Amino acid sequence: MIELSNIHLRLPSLAGEVHILRGIDFSLDAGAAAALVGPSGSGKSTMMMVLAGLERPSEGTVAVAGQELTAMNEDTLAVFRRDTIGIVFQNFHLVPTMTALENVAMPLEFAGRADAFDMAKDGLAQVGLSHRLTHYPAQLSGGEQQRVALARACAARPRLILADEPTGNLDGDTGTAVMDLLFHMRDELDITLLLITHDPVLAERCGRIVRMADGRIADHGLAPAVAAE
Amino acid sequence: MNGFGADLAIATRLARRELRAGVRGFRIFLACLALGVAAIAGIGSLGTAVREGLRADARKILGGDVAVRLIHRDASPAEQAWLRRNATVSQAADLRAMAYTTGGETGQRSRALVELKGVDGLWPLYGSAAVDGGPAGHDRIAALLAARNGVYGVLVDPVLPIRLGVAIGDRLRIGGQSFEIRGLLTGEPDRGTRLIKLGPRVLVSRAGLDATGLVRTGSLIYFHYRLKLPPGADAAAFASRLKTALPKAGWRVRSLGEASPGARQFLARITLYLTLVGLTALLVGGLGVANGVRAWLDGRIATIATFKCLGASARIVFLTYLIQVLVLAFAGIALGLTAGAILPALLAGAVESILPVTLRLGIYPAPLAVAALFGLLTALAFSLWAIARAREVPPAMLFRQTVSAIEGRPRRIYALATGLLVAALAALAILTAADPFIALIFIGGCAGAFLLFRGMAWLVARAAAGLSDPARAIRRGPNLRLALANIHRPGAPTASVILSLGLGATVLVAIALIQGNLMDQVRRQMPDRAPAFFFIDILPDQVARFDTAVKNTDGVSRATRMPMVRARIARLNGVPAAVAAVHPDARWATRNERGLTYAANLPEGSRLIAGKWWPADYRGPPLVSFDAELARGMGLGVGDTITFNVLGREITATIANLRRIQWRTVGMNFTVIFAPGTLENAPHSHIAAVYARPDSENRLLAAVNGALPNVSGVRVRDALSAAAGLLENIGVALRSTALVTLVAGLLVLAGAIAAGHRRRVYDAVVLKVLGATRWRVLRAFLLEYGLLGLVTAAIAAILGAVVAWAVLTLAMRSPWTFLPATAIGTALLCLAVMLLFGFVGTWQAMRQKPAALLRNE
């Protein structure tokens, strides 16, 4: 599902060029889940951006669902993301001027789906928010907002979900509930999942752990519990 | 990839959802646009209402379907016969004369210069006059003016009885005839559109006028013939038939379409200047539009990035925000158009008190459409750049913790489109202007001022950065350090504040200085050098008596007297003046009669710049000395010929030389001076300028009128105060419009302060946490505004003075004096306003409780 090969990313800065990713080779099978862990500044988010086609690597190739991203232009990438990738952010990034229903329907509208709102309603029902369709983000709790974000990420039936610390802004119980939901939807829709987290329990739950340090993959393998099994 | 239609549909839906959040971030945007559009729409609508008023009342203003005017002489019997054969004719004559009270019991006589008009029994041919506040047709007027018991009646302007201390029923003496005041003339349909009157109107019958003995060939009298044509007749065709049938009459013929051309030209000019000032307001408002859109889009970065993460193309993002800006622009324009459309109704009373016209109030689509187009182009030109940059927002921003302002340049196509919109704005200003050349200069000036203020803002920021150099700044204290840092830090509103407020202040300083200079000329400088009186209608056989009367009056320092005959310019190098190629600025000279004189020597106040002056004893073919400025406008030079129609006789003269005339001396200046030997035998009168001490003015007038009752004395002081009054009115209009520019600048300032409010609150809280008192924090912020305001005010004072100098010396050819109090006062006013705004903005920041903010952070 994911194929990263010799990925380097260098960005210019006032203090000189910064080498953020230093030769990443990584692959993940379709339907699998992996946790990206590592200290701040190790390159986790950047790697995720490269995978989402939001950042172009200076070197190397990126393939997602068999498509080579580095060859695509910006608009083609946007369409590819819309159809293939769902993204969940730590800060939810719901559009504040739109209702929960409109937020979830948006990617479907971009795809030109006539049944966008019906699908969005189903999506919100799946995350238990049928009663919050016409609420604006500011009228929802943090957990509810993240559930809307989750519904939005899954609305277009993506094949890959990228989640950047999705529970980072939620309390423990709410975070756990949201993650239950995420894993449930992943199982239901057979989605590949790559998750950035600082939470070891959550990382365990993914089954595979990719540890990053200083722009490289320091360690990559099955989670201990899984390995023990 | 979706097609454009599908993207547009999605973008429209997204825009509609975003707009549900209201116009909170768009108040300044709306206000700036509405203000500028209102100014332009209001001025355009007002101008149209006045023009339509002139058009609708053309028949009344003209006095007939066709109006014919002669000077110095009545129409000959043959000319009158032709007119009567072809139309119904009403005759009138008007002149300036002295009116006296008859003395009463005390024998004390009062006198006043009046504008005397003698009318026949058909006056007014169209419309009705107003007597004692009620309408009066020609029958009633004729009855009131007719002789009763051998005494003619007179109707007078309500001002005259107050000035002379008389009442209805009293007697008034004009020339050699006594009249009975039978009523107050409160309205006169063909009063004309002259803006300055030298005396109150006095209406007598034509027979009564003849009885005064003032009507003599050669006196300065206008003879009017108002013609009523048979129904369905074409006035313009009739006018040209009249000119062809009697080509040598030398009269001025006007048909309906040509009523009040002078007023129309004045109106076009004043509308142009007001529109340009209004356009400045719109351009300054454009900065508010640009700042507003930029700040709004900065606040939408996360949303834009989210759109993109969810698969929106850059085109959808661009269209989404363009649609929102357009919707809000239309709202602002609609507000402005509404205000502009009702402006004429609000100002009708004031305008009608200045201009002799009844406004035709209504909704005029043309000026509103022009204003709307100006508004739309401004909104797009000033927002496209920001929207195009927002299109490029990278979705990866969502993965970064700091979401800051949108930076970078838009794609070349959008930069090009912005350039085209600015060009379209300039083209619209030029194409809709009454004088495209002035509009072009304005556009150039605006572009120059924009660049200058932008450059100055850059310099100020650089200077602030230089002064903030840590090595040196440590000695400057925290207040100044903070103020300097706020001026040059990235994202500081220095450029937009200096630019917007600077432009507004510059316009205000320039207008204040131009008006100040003109008023100074009229009120202070001119009277110092101006004569006390001009005496007109001194007939050749009265010259000796006049000179004696003047010489024998105490307090008279100097008197100059010259012969004068008024004549129309008939041809230029043989080509009829009406069709000759004459620059619009010089056309006025061919429209009406010009004063001619003759002289052996070059008069004072003139400088020869081409050709030679004739010998004092010249007796050859007719030669003239001509005003160099007018000659240029008429394309004439030394050796060319001008033909004048002098009392029905055409005289062709060769231009012997050109003179530069110092008009501002208020002495006797003539555009045309004949060499001796041509005009001496034509019926003419003399005009004299007499310089006297103010305390001897009344004695002088009494002495001259005692000896020569027909001679009228025009008190220069009165004429100058009439001119000053007119200038004041024009100045009020210009200043009011300029204030709109300043208000637009203040809106931009308010927007900049609002945009920086969050940062200011944060700074204030941090400073307070570190132990700074509220006064110390306040001082730091006020210092920042004070520095910015001082720099802006100084630049505005200098640039405004340069603009005023250019307008006065280059365009108006008027002398220039720097009036420091006016310039500095206006600039300091801007500084005070900026400090006030800064104070209000800062005070709100100061009231923020640190704990609340720190908890949220």
mmCIF file of N, CA and C in Angstrom, chain B residues 572-574 622-624 631 634-642 652-656:
data_model
loop_
_atom_site.group_PDB
_atom_site.id
_atom_site.type_symbol
_atom_site.label_atom_id
_atom_site.label_comp_id
_atom_site.label_asym_id
_atom_site.label_seq_id
_atom_site.Cartn_x
_atom_site.Cartn_y
_atom_site.Cartn_z
ATOM 1 N N LEU B 572 -11.095 84.747 -36.807
ATOM 2 C CA LEU B 572 -9.667 84.584 -36.515
ATOM 3 C C LEU B 572 -9.011 84.214 -37.834
ATOM 4 N N ASN B 573 -8.136 85.051 -38.315
ATOM 5 C CA ASN B 573 -7.519 84.850 -39.636
ATOM 6 C C ASN B 573 -8.573 84.576 -40.701
ATOM 7 N N GLY B 574 -9.679 85.293 -40.631
ATOM 8 C CA GLY B 574 -10.727 85.164 -41.634
ATOM 9 C C GLY B 574 -11.719 84.032 -41.391
ATOM 10 N N PRO B 622 -5.309 99.123 -39.056
ATOM 11 C CA PRO B 622 -5.555 98.700 -37.662
ATOM 12 C C PRO B 622 -4.546 97.641 -37.178
ATOM 13 N N LEU B 623 -3.982 97.924 -36.014
ATOM 14 C CA LEU B 623 -3.066 96.990 -35.353
ATOM 15 C C LEU B 623 -3.608 96.714 -33.960
ATOM 16 N N VAL B 624 -3.366 95.506 -33.467
ATOM 17 C CA VAL B 624 -3.740 95.228 -32.066
ATOM 18 C C VAL B 624 -2.586 94.578 -31.322
ATOM 19 N N ALA B 631 -3.816 84.217 -27.160
ATOM 20 C CA ALA B 631 -3.337 84.015 -28.535
ATOM 21 C C ALA B 631 -2.906 82.565 -28.726
ATOM 22 N N MET B 634 -5.811 80.368 -29.097
ATOM 23 C CA MET B 634 -6.515 80.553 -30.379
ATOM 24 C C MET B 634 -5.605 80.243 -31.556
ATOM 25 N N GLY B 635 -4.399 79.848 -31.259
ATOM 26 C CA GLY B 635 -3.448 79.511 -32.325
ATOM 27 C C GLY B 635 -3.017 80.731 -33.131
ATOM 28 N N LEU B 636 -2.957 81.875 -32.450
ATOM 29 C CA LEU B 636 -2.599 83.105 -33.164
ATOM 30 C C LEU B 636 -1.193 83.572 -32.794
ATOM 31 N N GLY B 637 -0.573 84.294 -33.704
ATOM 32 C CA GLY B 637 0.738 84.864 -33.432
ATOM 33 C C GLY B 637 0.842 86.227 -34.079
ATOM 34 N N VAL B 638 1.994 86.846 -33.923
ATOM 35 C CA VAL B 638 2.224 88.168 -34.515
ATOM 36 C C VAL B 638 2.060 88.046 -36.034
ATOM 37 N N GLY B 639 1.310 88.990 -36.629
ATOM 38 C CA GLY B 639 1.089 88.964 -38.083
ATOM 39 C C GLY B 639 -0.254 88.353 -38.458
ATOM 40 N N ASP B 640 -0.874 87.585 -37.525
ATOM 41 C CA ASP B 640 -2.210 87.030 -37.798
ATOM 42 C C ASP B 640 -3.255 88.135 -37.652
ATOM 43 N N THR B 641 -4.473 87.843 -38.137
ATOM 44 C CA THR B 641 -5.509 88.884 -38.047
ATOM 45 C C THR B 641 -6.676 88.424 -37.182
ATOM 46 N N ILE B 642 -7.280 89.416 -36.518
ATOM 47 C CA ILE B 642 -8.515 89.174 -35.752
ATOM 48 C C ILE B 642 -9.535 90.187 -36.242
ATOM 49 N N THR B 652 -11.080 94.519 -39.010
ATOM 50 C CA THR B 652 -10.031 93.505 -39.023
ATOM 51 C C THR B 652 -8.699 94.174 -38.698
ATOM 52 N N ALA B 653 -8.027 93.620 -37.700
ATOM 53 C CA ALA B 653 -6.749 94.200 -37.275
ATOM 54 C C ALA B 653 -5.667 93.124 -37.292
ATOM 55 N N THR B 654 -4.446 93.562 -37.519
ATOM 56 C CA THR B 654 -3.312 92.643 -37.521
ATOM 57 C C THR B 654 -2.678 92.651 -36.127
ATOM 58 N N ILE B 655 -2.288 91.461 -35.665
ATOM 59 C CA ILE B 655 -1.641 91.398 -34.341
ATOM 60 C C ILE B 655 -0.211 91.911 -34.480
ATOM 61 N N ALA B 656 0.051 93.028 -33.799
ATOM 62 C CA ALA B 656 1.390 93.627 -33.884
ATOM 63 C C ALA B 656 2.315 93.061 -32.818
#
